[in-house]
Amino acid sequence: MSNDHSVARYYDRNTTRFLRFGGGRGALAIHRELWAPGVRNAEEAKRTVNALLGDAIADQGLDAPTVLDLGCGVGGTLLDLALRFPRARLHGVTISPRQVEIAQRLMRERGLSDRSHIHLGDFQALELSGGHESLRADAVLAVESFAHASDAAAFFRSAAAHLRPGGVVLLVDDFLARGPEEVDERGRRLAQDFSRGWRLGPLRTPDEVADHASREALTVTADVDLTPLVRLGRPRDKLIRILAPSFSRLGLVDVPFFGNMIGGNALQEGLRSGVFSYRMLTLRAERT
């Protein structure tokens, strides 16, 4: 990641607040709400991403998949997948000691310790063991975590090294909607504020991601634009839109609490103006 300590500190400091005030507390999710048709409340909106991931895993025809979540947060997605796939083996990786502590407690409380493992580490440099051999998953997930990668090539090397032949990598994240050369000065400023505020690596287009992935024999088989399902301009977003410019002028972007608001405001503006898009990419490994 661009700065391991900075990302870990950001999530150590913000995770409890994210869970308390982020909406959908029962889902234990830090990721985006998606208001798909039929979704009735914030908790269901938080679980929409998990449902989409579950559908993609089910499409592999496995009833007992091994799943590896890179950037698992407090394990909310893994907990939902544990219910959908009662025989699944679940692994999560986070760089935040605070998130590891919470996730491990949640797994114990739900009786999942025997089939779940939460690992502390940098997902760009993993060597996870599945017994005496390296862990090989049927599905590798990255929900709003790939954007933290400073080195996309290292991310895909790590993902591919822990993926079985024919398995899938499922990315749900924010991407540049256009190439850097097509982004105007305002768009570049939004990308900079978003990246710095949320401790992200360089933002990439789906085509750039596909190019990096192809070097590890991973091929994009689906690209779904989820941006229309993101609800923009909620009351708290309007308040942050008023406050964030002042926090930025005061140079508070490096303070996790204020950086979160500065980055969040840039994200809202970028999605609204079409600079960014929120997508789900499915990448399949070659079968050997």
PDB file of C-alpha atoms in Angstrom:
ATOM      1  CA  MET A   1       0.000   0.000   0.000  1.00  0.00           C
ATOM      2  CA  SER A   2       1.054   3.589  -0.449  1.00  0.00           C
ATOM      3  CA  ASN A   3       1.814   3.843   3.275  1.00  0.00           C
ATOM      4  CA  ASP A   4       1.092   0.747   5.365  1.00  0.00           C
ATOM      5  CA  HIS A   5       1.249   2.623   8.655  1.00  0.00           C
ATOM      6  CA  SER A   6      -1.007   5.402   7.377  1.00  0.00           C
ATOM      7  CA  VAL A   7      -3.675   2.974   6.125  1.00  0.00           C
ATOM      8  CA  ALA A   8      -3.569   0.910   9.330  1.00  0.00           C
ATOM      9  CA  ARG A   9      -3.816   4.050  11.454  1.00  0.00           C
ATOM     10  CA  TYR A  10      -6.690   5.361   9.329  1.00  0.00           C
ATOM     11  CA  TYR A  11      -8.755   2.221   9.933  1.00  0.00           C
ATOM     12  CA  ASP A  12      -7.676   1.776  13.545  1.00  0.00           C
ATOM     13  CA  ARG A  13      -8.905   5.303  14.258  1.00  0.00           C
ATOM     14  CA  ASN A  14     -12.067   5.282  12.102  1.00  0.00           C
ATOM     15  CA  THR A  15     -13.506   1.751  12.158  1.00  0.00           C
ATOM     16  CA  THR A  16     -15.621   2.102  15.300  1.00  0.00           C
ATOM     17  CA  ARG A  17     -17.086   5.350  13.983  1.00  0.00           C
ATOM     18  CA  PHE A  18     -17.723   3.812  10.558  1.00  0.00           C
ATOM     19  CA  LEU A  19     -19.707   1.010  12.179  1.00  0.00           C
ATOM     20  CA  ARG A  20     -21.601   3.315  14.516  1.00  0.00           C
ATOM     21  CA  PHE A  21     -22.571   6.044  12.077  1.00  0.00           C
ATOM     22  CA  GLY A  22     -22.189   4.456   8.650  1.00  0.00           C
ATOM     23  CA  GLY A  23     -25.705   3.063   8.456  1.00  0.00           C
ATOM     24  CA  GLY A  24     -26.702  -0.591   8.387  1.00  0.00           C
ATOM     25  CA  ARG A  25     -24.937  -1.446  11.642  1.00  0.00           C
ATOM     26  CA  GLY A  26     -26.408  -4.955  11.657  1.00  0.00           C
ATOM     27  CA  ALA A  27     -24.569  -5.726   8.413  1.00  0.00           C
ATOM     28  CA  LEU A  28     -21.196  -4.951  10.073  1.00  0.00           C
ATOM     29  CA  ALA A  29     -20.128  -3.463   6.753  1.00  0.00           C
ATOM     30  CA  ILE A  30     -17.894  -0.495   6.072  1.00  0.00           C
ATOM     31  CA  HIS A  31     -18.498  -0.614   2.310  1.00  0.00           C
ATOM     32  CA  ARG A  32     -20.984   1.373   0.227  1.00  0.00           C
ATOM     33  CA  GLU A  33     -24.765   1.103   0.409  1.00  0.00           C
ATOM     34  CA  LEU A  34     -26.345  -0.023  -2.876  1.00  0.00           C
ATOM     35  CA  TRP A  35     -30.026   0.802  -3.288  1.00  0.00           C
ATOM     36  CA  ALA A  36     -31.052  -1.901  -5.731  1.00  0.00           C
ATOM     37  CA  PRO A  37     -34.751  -2.407  -6.612  1.00  0.00           C
ATOM     38  CA  GLY A  38     -36.595  -3.801  -3.599  1.00  0.00           C
ATOM     39  CA  VAL A  39     -34.043  -2.611  -1.012  1.00  0.00           C
ATOM     40  CA  ARG A  40     -35.970  -1.128   1.911  1.00  0.00           C
ATOM     41  CA  ASN A  41     -33.426   0.191   4.384  1.00  0.00           C
ATOM     42  CA  ALA A  42     -29.741   0.940   4.991  1.00  0.00           C
ATOM     43  CA  GLU A  43     -28.934  -2.503   6.343  1.00  0.00           C
ATOM     44  CA  GLU A  44     -30.314  -4.188   3.228  1.00  0.00           C
ATOM     45  CA  ALA A  45     -28.439  -1.642   1.095  1.00  0.00           C
ATOM     46  CA  LYS A  46     -25.189  -2.563   2.877  1.00  0.00           C
ATOM     47  CA  ARG A  47     -25.842  -6.251   2.236  1.00  0.00           C
ATOM     48  CA  THR A  48     -26.454  -5.767  -1.502  1.00  0.00           C
ATOM     49  CA  VAL A  49     -22.725  -5.990  -2.274  1.00  0.00           C
ATOM     50  CA  ASN A  50     -22.515  -9.211  -0.243  1.00  0.00           C
ATOM     51  CA  ALA A  51     -25.438 -10.656  -2.171  1.00  0.00           C
ATOM     52  CA  LEU A  52     -23.795  -9.830  -5.506  1.00  0.00           C
ATOM     53  CA  LEU A  53     -20.584 -11.494  -4.363  1.00  0.00           C
ATOM     54  CA  GLY A  54     -22.530 -14.533  -3.166  1.00  0.00           C
ATOM     55  CA  ASP A  55     -24.240 -14.823  -6.556  1.00  0.00           C
ATOM     56  CA  ALA A  56     -20.881 -14.703  -8.331  1.00  0.00           C
ATOM     57  CA  ILE A  57     -19.468 -17.394  -6.045  1.00  0.00           C
ATOM     58  CA  ALA A  58     -22.560 -19.560  -6.482  1.00  0.00           C
ATOM     59  CA  ASP A  59     -22.082 -19.304 -10.250  1.00  0.00           C
ATOM     60  CA  GLN A  60     -18.900 -21.357  -9.771  1.00  0.00           C
ATOM     61  CA  GLY A  61     -21.113 -24.334  -8.886  1.00  0.00           C
ATOM     62  CA  LEU A  62     -19.477 -24.949  -5.496  1.00  0.00           C
ATOM     63  CA  ASP A  63     -21.395 -25.564  -2.280  1.00  0.00           C
ATOM     64  CA  ALA A  64     -18.294 -25.507  -0.053  1.00  0.00           C
ATOM     65  CA  PRO A  65     -16.054 -22.769  -1.495  1.00  0.00           C
ATOM     66  CA  THR A  66     -12.866 -21.463   0.038  1.00  0.00           C
ATOM     67  CA  VAL A  67     -13.120 -17.661   0.087  1.00  0.00           C
ATOM     68  CA  LEU A  68     -10.325 -15.148   0.705  1.00  0.00           C
ATOM     69  CA  ASP A  69     -11.353 -11.551   1.422  1.00  0.00           C
ATOM     70  CA  LEU A  70      -8.467  -9.109   0.873  1.00  0.00           C
ATOM     71  CA  GLY A  71      -9.218  -6.059   2.991  1.00  0.00           C
ATOM     72  CA  CYS A  72     -11.973  -7.776   4.970  1.00  0.00           C
ATOM     73  CA  GLY A  73     -12.706  -4.999   7.463  1.00  0.00           C
ATOM     74  CA  VAL A  74     -14.416  -6.495  10.506  1.00  0.00           C
ATOM     75  CA  GLY A  75     -15.589  -9.503   8.486  1.00  0.00           C
ATOM     76  CA  GLY A  76     -19.124  -8.394   7.641  1.00  0.00           C
ATOM     77  CA  THR A  77     -19.001  -9.810   4.118  1.00  0.00           C
ATOM     78  CA  LEU A  78     -17.537 -13.103   5.333  1.00  0.00           C
ATOM     79  CA  LEU A  79     -20.295 -13.395   7.955  1.00  0.00           C
ATOM     80  CA  ASP A  80     -22.971 -13.044   5.270  1.00  0.00           C
ATOM     81  CA  LEU A  81     -21.198 -15.567   3.047  1.00  0.00           C
ATOM     82  CA  ALA A  82     -20.949 -17.979   5.990  1.00  0.00           C
ATOM     83  CA  LEU A  83     -24.746 -17.993   6.180  1.00  0.00           C
ATOM     84  CA  ARG A  84     -25.175 -18.464   2.445  1.00  0.00           C
ATOM     85  CA  PHE A  85     -22.508 -21.196   2.218  1.00  0.00           C
ATOM     86  CA  PRO A  86     -22.641 -23.184   5.499  1.00  0.00           C
ATOM     87  CA  ARG A  87     -19.705 -25.382   4.424  1.00  0.00           C
ATOM     88  CA  ALA A  88     -17.457 -22.576   3.172  1.00  0.00           C
ATOM     89  CA  ARG A  89     -13.929 -22.020   4.463  1.00  0.00           C
ATOM     90  CA  LEU A  90     -13.428 -18.311   5.100  1.00  0.00           C
ATOM     91  CA  HIS A  91     -10.234 -16.267   5.262  1.00  0.00           C
ATOM     92  CA  GLY A  92      -9.951 -12.514   5.727  1.00  0.00           C
ATOM     93  CA  VAL A  93      -6.943 -10.196   5.595  1.00  0.00           C
ATOM     94  CA  THR A  94      -6.761  -6.677   7.019  1.00  0.00           C
ATOM     95  CA  ILE A  95      -3.868  -4.359   7.769  1.00  0.00           C
ATOM     96  CA  SER A  96      -5.681  -2.920  10.817  1.00  0.00           C
ATOM     97  CA  PRO A  97      -5.027  -4.574  14.212  1.00  0.00           C
ATOM     98  CA  ARG A  98      -8.279  -3.044  15.476  1.00  0.00           C
ATOM     99  CA  GLN A  99     -10.256  -4.695  12.680  1.00  0.00           C
ATOM    100  CA  VAL A 100      -8.568  -8.051  13.332  1.00  0.00           C
ATOM    101  CA  GLU A 101      -9.590  -7.831  16.980  1.00  0.00           C
ATOM    102  CA  ILE A 102     -13.228  -7.068  16.134  1.00  0.00           C
ATOM    103  CA  ALA A 103     -13.469  -9.626  13.315  1.00  0.00           C
ATOM    104  CA  GLN A 104     -12.028 -12.460  15.394  1.00  0.00           C
ATOM    105  CA  ARG A 105     -14.461 -11.688  18.207  1.00  0.00           C
ATOM    106  CA  LEU A 106     -17.409 -11.686  15.817  1.00  0.00           C
ATOM    107  CA  MET A 107     -16.368 -15.013  14.333  1.00  0.00           C
ATOM    108  CA  ARG A 108     -16.141 -16.545  17.823  1.00  0.00           C
ATOM    109  CA  GLU A 109     -19.519 -15.157  18.862  1.00  0.00           C
ATOM    110  CA  ARG A 110     -21.159 -16.702  15.791  1.00  0.00           C
ATOM    111  CA  GLY A 111     -19.493 -20.063  16.229  1.00  0.00           C
ATOM    112  CA  LEU A 112     -17.398 -19.729  13.076  1.00  0.00           C
ATOM    113  CA  SER A 113     -13.904 -20.051  14.535  1.00  0.00           C
ATOM    114  CA  ASP A 114     -13.501 -23.581  13.169  1.00  0.00           C
ATOM    115  CA  ARG A 115     -13.964 -22.495   9.550  1.00  0.00           C
ATOM    116  CA  SER A 116     -12.766 -18.900   9.542  1.00  0.00           C
ATOM    117  CA  HIS A 117      -9.366 -17.247   9.903  1.00  0.00           C
ATOM    118  CA  ILE A 118      -8.651 -13.515  10.118  1.00  0.00           C
ATOM    119  CA  HIS A 119      -5.074 -12.584   9.229  1.00  0.00           C
ATOM    120  CA  LEU A 120      -3.210  -9.355   9.978  1.00  0.00           C
ATOM    121  CA  GLY A 121      -1.094  -8.260   7.047  1.00  0.00           C
ATOM    122  CA  ASP A 122      -0.580  -6.381   3.792  1.00  0.00           C
ATOM    123  CA  PHE A 123      -2.566  -8.022   1.015  1.00  0.00           C
ATOM    124  CA  GLN A 124       0.109  -7.031  -1.499  1.00  0.00           C
ATOM    125  CA  ALA A 125       2.625  -9.391   0.113  1.00  0.00           C
ATOM    126  CA  LEU A 126       0.759 -12.490   1.329  1.00  0.00           C
ATOM    127  CA  GLU A 127       1.987 -15.999   1.994  1.00  0.00           C
ATOM    128  CA  LEU A 128      -1.023 -17.629   3.599  1.00  0.00           C
ATOM    129  CA  SER A 129      -0.997 -21.311   4.463  1.00  0.00           C
ATOM    130  CA  GLY A 130      -3.887 -23.732   4.074  1.00  0.00           C
ATOM    131  CA  GLY A 131      -2.298 -26.463   6.165  1.00  0.00           C
ATOM    132  CA  HIS A 132       1.081 -27.604   4.864  1.00  0.00           C
ATOM    133  CA  GLU A 133       0.548 -25.891   1.487  1.00  0.00           C
ATOM    134  CA  SER A 134      -0.187 -22.359   0.365  1.00  0.00           C
ATOM    135  CA  LEU A 135      -3.815 -21.358   0.685  1.00  0.00           C
ATOM    136  CA  ARG A 136      -5.716 -21.666  -2.601  1.00  0.00           C
ATOM    137  CA  ALA A 137      -9.161 -20.071  -2.747  1.00  0.00           C
ATOM    138  CA  ASP A 138     -12.032 -20.557  -5.153  1.00  0.00           C
ATOM    139  CA  ALA A 139     -12.831 -16.849  -4.889  1.00  0.00           C
ATOM    140  CA  VAL A 140     -10.672 -13.899  -3.874  1.00  0.00           C
ATOM    141  CA  LEU A 141     -12.644 -10.787  -2.904  1.00  0.00           C
ATOM    142  CA  ALA A 142     -11.612  -7.158  -2.610  1.00  0.00           C
ATOM    143  CA  VAL A 143     -14.422  -4.783  -1.613  1.00  0.00           C
ATOM    144  CA  GLU A 144     -13.322  -1.152  -1.608  1.00  0.00           C
ATOM    145  CA  SER A 145      -9.816  -2.315  -0.734  1.00  0.00           C
ATOM    146  CA  PHE A 146      -8.098  -2.676  -4.115  1.00  0.00           C
ATOM    147  CA  ALA A 147      -8.038   1.134  -4.302  1.00  0.00           C
ATOM    148  CA  HIS A 148      -5.614   1.122  -1.346  1.00  0.00           C
ATOM    149  CA  ALA A 149      -3.038  -0.814  -3.372  1.00  0.00           C
ATOM    150  CA  SER A 150      -0.040   1.297  -4.292  1.00  0.00           C
ATOM    151  CA  ASP A 151       1.135  -1.440  -6.680  1.00  0.00           C
ATOM    152  CA  ALA A 152      -1.582  -3.072  -8.782  1.00  0.00           C
ATOM    153  CA  ALA A 153       0.856  -5.625 -10.164  1.00  0.00           C
ATOM    154  CA  ALA A 154       1.769  -6.742  -6.621  1.00  0.00           C
ATOM    155  CA  PHE A 155      -1.906  -6.989  -5.687  1.00  0.00           C
ATOM    156  CA  PHE A 156      -2.692  -9.296  -8.612  1.00  0.00           C
ATOM    157  CA  ARG A 157       0.426 -11.389  -8.016  1.00  0.00           C
ATOM    158  CA  SER A 158      -0.735 -11.918  -4.447  1.00  0.00           C
ATOM    159  CA  ALA A 159      -4.327 -12.659  -5.484  1.00  0.00           C
ATOM    160  CA  ALA A 160      -3.264 -15.085  -8.227  1.00  0.00           C
ATOM    161  CA  ALA A 161      -0.870 -16.893  -5.871  1.00  0.00           C
ATOM    162  CA  HIS A 162      -3.812 -17.700  -3.576  1.00  0.00           C
ATOM    163  CA  LEU A 163      -6.311 -18.641  -6.309  1.00  0.00           C
ATOM    164  CA  ARG A 164      -7.097 -22.079  -7.635  1.00  0.00           C
ATOM    165  CA  PRO A 165      -7.047 -22.668 -11.410  1.00  0.00           C
ATOM    166  CA  GLY A 166     -10.374 -21.519 -12.797  1.00  0.00           C
ATOM    167  CA  GLY A 167     -11.144 -19.465  -9.682  1.00  0.00           C
ATOM    168  CA  VAL A 168     -12.331 -15.861  -9.698  1.00  0.00           C
ATOM    169  CA  VAL A 169     -11.188 -12.534  -8.337  1.00  0.00           C
ATOM    170  CA  LEU A 170     -14.121 -10.235  -7.513  1.00  0.00           C
ATOM    171  CA  LEU A 171     -13.331  -6.509  -7.238  1.00  0.00           C
ATOM    172  CA  VAL A 172     -15.921  -3.995  -6.041  1.00  0.00           C
ATOM    173  CA  ASP A 173     -14.423  -0.532  -5.933  1.00  0.00           C
ATOM    174  CA  ASP A 174     -14.135   2.999  -7.253  1.00  0.00           C
ATOM    175  CA  PHE A 175     -12.350   3.514 -10.560  1.00  0.00           C
ATOM    176  CA  LEU A 176     -11.512   6.409 -12.816  1.00  0.00           C
ATOM    177  CA  ALA A 177     -14.280   6.578 -15.393  1.00  0.00           C
ATOM    178  CA  ARG A 178     -11.894   8.049 -17.959  1.00  0.00           C
ATOM    179  CA  GLY A 179      -8.173   7.856 -18.624  1.00  0.00           C
ATOM    180  CA  PRO A 180      -5.966  10.354 -16.754  1.00  0.00           C
ATOM    181  CA  GLU A 181      -5.307  12.262 -19.962  1.00  0.00           C
ATOM    182  CA  GLU A 182      -9.070  12.867 -20.324  1.00  0.00           C
ATOM    183  CA  VAL A 183      -9.583  14.223 -16.794  1.00  0.00           C
ATOM    184  CA  ASP A 184      -9.671  18.014 -16.382  1.00  0.00           C
ATOM    185  CA  GLU A 185      -8.049  20.006 -13.584  1.00  0.00           C
ATOM    186  CA  ARG A 186     -11.108  19.750 -11.329  1.00  0.00           C
ATOM    187  CA  GLY A 187     -11.221  15.997 -11.857  1.00  0.00           C
ATOM    188  CA  ARG A 188      -7.542  15.666 -11.003  1.00  0.00           C
ATOM    189  CA  ARG A 189      -8.101  17.690  -7.835  1.00  0.00           C
ATOM    190  CA  LEU A 190     -11.023  15.458  -6.827  1.00  0.00           C
ATOM    191  CA  ALA A 191      -8.917  12.342  -7.429  1.00  0.00           C
ATOM    192  CA  GLN A 192      -6.096  13.804  -5.347  1.00  0.00           C
ATOM    193  CA  ASP A 193      -8.405  14.736  -2.438  1.00  0.00           C
ATOM    194  CA  PHE A 194     -10.133  11.351  -2.571  1.00  0.00           C
ATOM    195  CA  SER A 195      -6.870   9.424  -2.611  1.00  0.00           C
ATOM    196  CA  ARG A 196      -5.166  11.457   0.089  1.00  0.00           C
ATOM    197  CA  GLY A 197      -8.199  11.687   2.357  1.00  0.00           C
ATOM    198  CA  TRP A 198      -8.950   7.952   2.238  1.00  0.00           C
ATOM    199  CA  ARG A 199      -5.284   6.801   2.094  1.00  0.00           C
ATOM    200  CA  LEU A 200      -5.662   5.278  -1.364  1.00  0.00           C
ATOM    201  CA  GLY A 201      -3.134   4.356  -4.015  1.00  0.00           C
ATOM    202  CA  PRO A 202      -3.384   5.724  -7.555  1.00  0.00           C
ATOM    203  CA  LEU A 203      -6.912   5.541  -8.965  1.00  0.00           C
ATOM    204  CA  ARG A 204      -7.131   3.390 -12.097  1.00  0.00           C
ATOM    205  CA  THR A 205      -9.510   2.806 -14.980  1.00  0.00           C
ATOM    206  CA  PRO A 206     -11.053  -0.650 -15.528  1.00  0.00           C
ATOM    207  CA  ASP A 207      -8.867  -1.012 -18.636  1.00  0.00           C
ATOM    208  CA  GLU A 208      -5.719  -0.367 -16.581  1.00  0.00           C
ATOM    209  CA  VAL A 209      -6.870  -2.947 -14.044  1.00  0.00           C
ATOM    210  CA  ALA A 210      -7.514  -5.485 -16.798  1.00  0.00           C
ATOM    211  CA  ASP A 211      -4.027  -4.900 -18.182  1.00  0.00           C
ATOM    212  CA  HIS A 212      -2.356  -5.507 -14.811  1.00  0.00           C
ATOM    213  CA  ALA A 213      -4.504  -8.580 -14.161  1.00  0.00           C
ATOM    214  CA  SER A 214      -3.750 -10.106 -17.561  1.00  0.00           C
ATOM    215  CA  ARG A 215      -0.056 -10.367 -16.616  1.00  0.00           C
ATOM    216  CA  GLU A 216      -1.117 -12.890 -13.949  1.00  0.00           C
ATOM    217  CA  ALA A 217      -3.332 -14.834 -16.389  1.00  0.00           C
ATOM    218  CA  LEU A 218      -6.497 -13.227 -14.997  1.00  0.00           C
ATOM    219  CA  THR A 219      -9.117 -12.212 -17.545  1.00  0.00           C
ATOM    220  CA  VAL A 220     -12.019  -9.806 -16.989  1.00  0.00           C
ATOM    221  CA  THR A 221     -15.224 -11.729 -17.717  1.00  0.00           C
ATOM    222  CA  ALA A 222     -17.730  -9.200 -16.346  1.00  0.00           C
ATOM    223  CA  ASP A 223     -17.745  -5.470 -15.631  1.00  0.00           C
ATOM    224  CA  VAL A 224     -20.902  -4.129 -13.969  1.00  0.00           C
ATOM    225  CA  ASP A 225     -21.380  -0.412 -13.319  1.00  0.00           C
ATOM    226  CA  LEU A 226     -22.979  -0.089  -9.879  1.00  0.00           C
ATOM    227  CA  THR A 227     -22.824   3.716  -9.771  1.00  0.00           C
ATOM    228  CA  PRO A 228     -26.577   4.156 -10.422  1.00  0.00           C
ATOM    229  CA  LEU A 229     -27.280   2.195  -7.215  1.00  0.00           C
ATOM    230  CA  VAL A 230     -25.241   4.565  -5.023  1.00  0.00           C
ATOM    231  CA  ARG A 231     -27.439   7.111  -3.263  1.00  0.00           C
ATOM    232  CA  LEU A 232     -25.743  10.506  -3.469  1.00  0.00           C
ATOM    233  CA  GLY A 233     -26.599  13.672  -1.567  1.00  0.00           C
ATOM    234  CA  ARG A 234     -27.844  12.198   1.710  1.00  0.00           C
ATOM    235  CA  PRO A 235     -28.276  14.764   4.542  1.00  0.00           C
ATOM    236  CA  ARG A 236     -24.898  13.931   6.087  1.00  0.00           C
ATOM    237  CA  ASP A 237     -23.260  14.190   2.635  1.00  0.00           C
ATOM    238  CA  LYS A 238     -24.717  17.678   2.228  1.00  0.00           C
ATOM    239  CA  LEU A 239     -23.307  18.680   5.613  1.00  0.00           C
ATOM    240  CA  ILE A 240     -19.883  17.257   4.748  1.00  0.00           C
ATOM    241  CA  ARG A 241     -20.006  19.124   1.436  1.00  0.00           C
ATOM    242  CA  ILE A 242     -20.247  22.364   3.432  1.00  0.00           C
ATOM    243  CA  LEU A 243     -17.557  21.483   5.972  1.00  0.00           C
ATOM    244  CA  ALA A 244     -14.962  19.595   3.914  1.00  0.00           C
ATOM    245  CA  PRO A 245     -13.509  22.568   1.969  1.00  0.00           C
ATOM    246  CA  SER A 246     -12.721  24.348   5.256  1.00  0.00           C
ATOM    247  CA  PHE A 247     -11.042  21.241   6.672  1.00  0.00           C
ATOM    248  CA  SER A 248      -8.995  20.960   3.495  1.00  0.00           C
ATOM    249  CA  ARG A 249      -7.890  24.614   3.612  1.00  0.00           C
ATOM    250  CA  LEU A 250      -6.823  24.102   7.228  1.00  0.00           C
ATOM    251  CA  GLY A 251      -4.541  21.257   6.143  1.00  0.00           C
ATOM    252  CA  LEU A 252      -6.392  18.593   8.161  1.00  0.00           C
ATOM    253  CA  VAL A 253      -6.397  15.922   5.458  1.00  0.00           C
ATOM    254  CA  ASP A 254      -3.722  13.874   7.254  1.00  0.00           C
ATOM    255  CA  VAL A 255      -5.849  13.619  10.413  1.00  0.00           C
ATOM    256  CA  PRO A 256      -7.940  10.421   9.924  1.00  0.00           C
ATOM    257  CA  PHE A 257     -11.256  11.931  11.123  1.00  0.00           C
ATOM    258  CA  PHE A 258     -11.043  14.992   8.878  1.00  0.00           C
ATOM    259  CA  GLY A 259      -9.337  13.149   6.019  1.00  0.00           C
ATOM    260  CA  ASN A 260     -12.298  10.773   5.870  1.00  0.00           C
ATOM    261  CA  MET A 261     -14.676  13.689   5.330  1.00  0.00           C
ATOM    262  CA  ILE A 262     -12.430  15.413   2.780  1.00  0.00           C
ATOM    263  CA  GLY A 263     -12.057  12.181   0.812  1.00  0.00           C
ATOM    264  CA  GLY A 264     -15.732  11.338   1.131  1.00  0.00           C
ATOM    265  CA  ASN A 265     -16.761  14.719  -0.242  1.00  0.00           C
ATOM    266  CA  ALA A 266     -14.358  14.314  -3.186  1.00  0.00           C
ATOM    267  CA  LEU A 267     -15.838  10.861  -3.847  1.00  0.00           C
ATOM    268  CA  GLN A 268     -19.391  12.224  -3.879  1.00  0.00           C
ATOM    269  CA  GLU A 269     -18.422  15.009  -6.278  1.00  0.00           C
ATOM    270  CA  GLY A 270     -16.458  12.598  -8.469  1.00  0.00           C
ATOM    271  CA  LEU A 271     -19.331  10.115  -8.749  1.00  0.00           C
ATOM    272  CA  ARG A 272     -21.828  12.899  -9.370  1.00  0.00           C
ATOM    273  CA  SER A 273     -19.727  14.459 -12.139  1.00  0.00           C
ATOM    274  CA  GLY A 274     -18.727  11.173 -13.791  1.00  0.00           C
ATOM    275  CA  VAL A 275     -15.027  11.402 -12.907  1.00  0.00           C
ATOM    276  CA  PHE A 276     -15.321   8.173 -10.884  1.00  0.00           C
ATOM    277  CA  SER A 277     -17.470   5.076 -11.256  1.00  0.00           C
ATOM    278  CA  TYR A 278     -18.288   2.344  -8.758  1.00  0.00           C
ATOM    279  CA  ARG A 279     -18.002  -1.073 -10.388  1.00  0.00           C
ATOM    280  CA  MET A 280     -17.838  -4.806  -9.859  1.00  0.00           C
ATOM    281  CA  LEU A 281     -15.222  -6.598 -11.949  1.00  0.00           C
ATOM    282  CA  THR A 282     -15.054 -10.380 -12.245  1.00  0.00           C
ATOM    283  CA  LEU A 283     -11.681 -11.801 -13.287  1.00  0.00           C
ATOM    284  CA  ARG A 284     -11.152 -15.498 -13.966  1.00  0.00           C
ATOM    285  CA  ALA A 285      -7.934 -17.450 -13.653  1.00  0.00           C
ATOM    286  CA  GLU A 286      -6.891 -19.814 -16.404  1.00  0.00           C
ATOM    287  CA  ARG A 287      -7.756 -23.466 -15.924  1.00  0.00           C
ATOM    288  CA  THR A 288      -4.751 -25.773 -16.044  1.00  0.00           C
TER     289      THR A 288
END
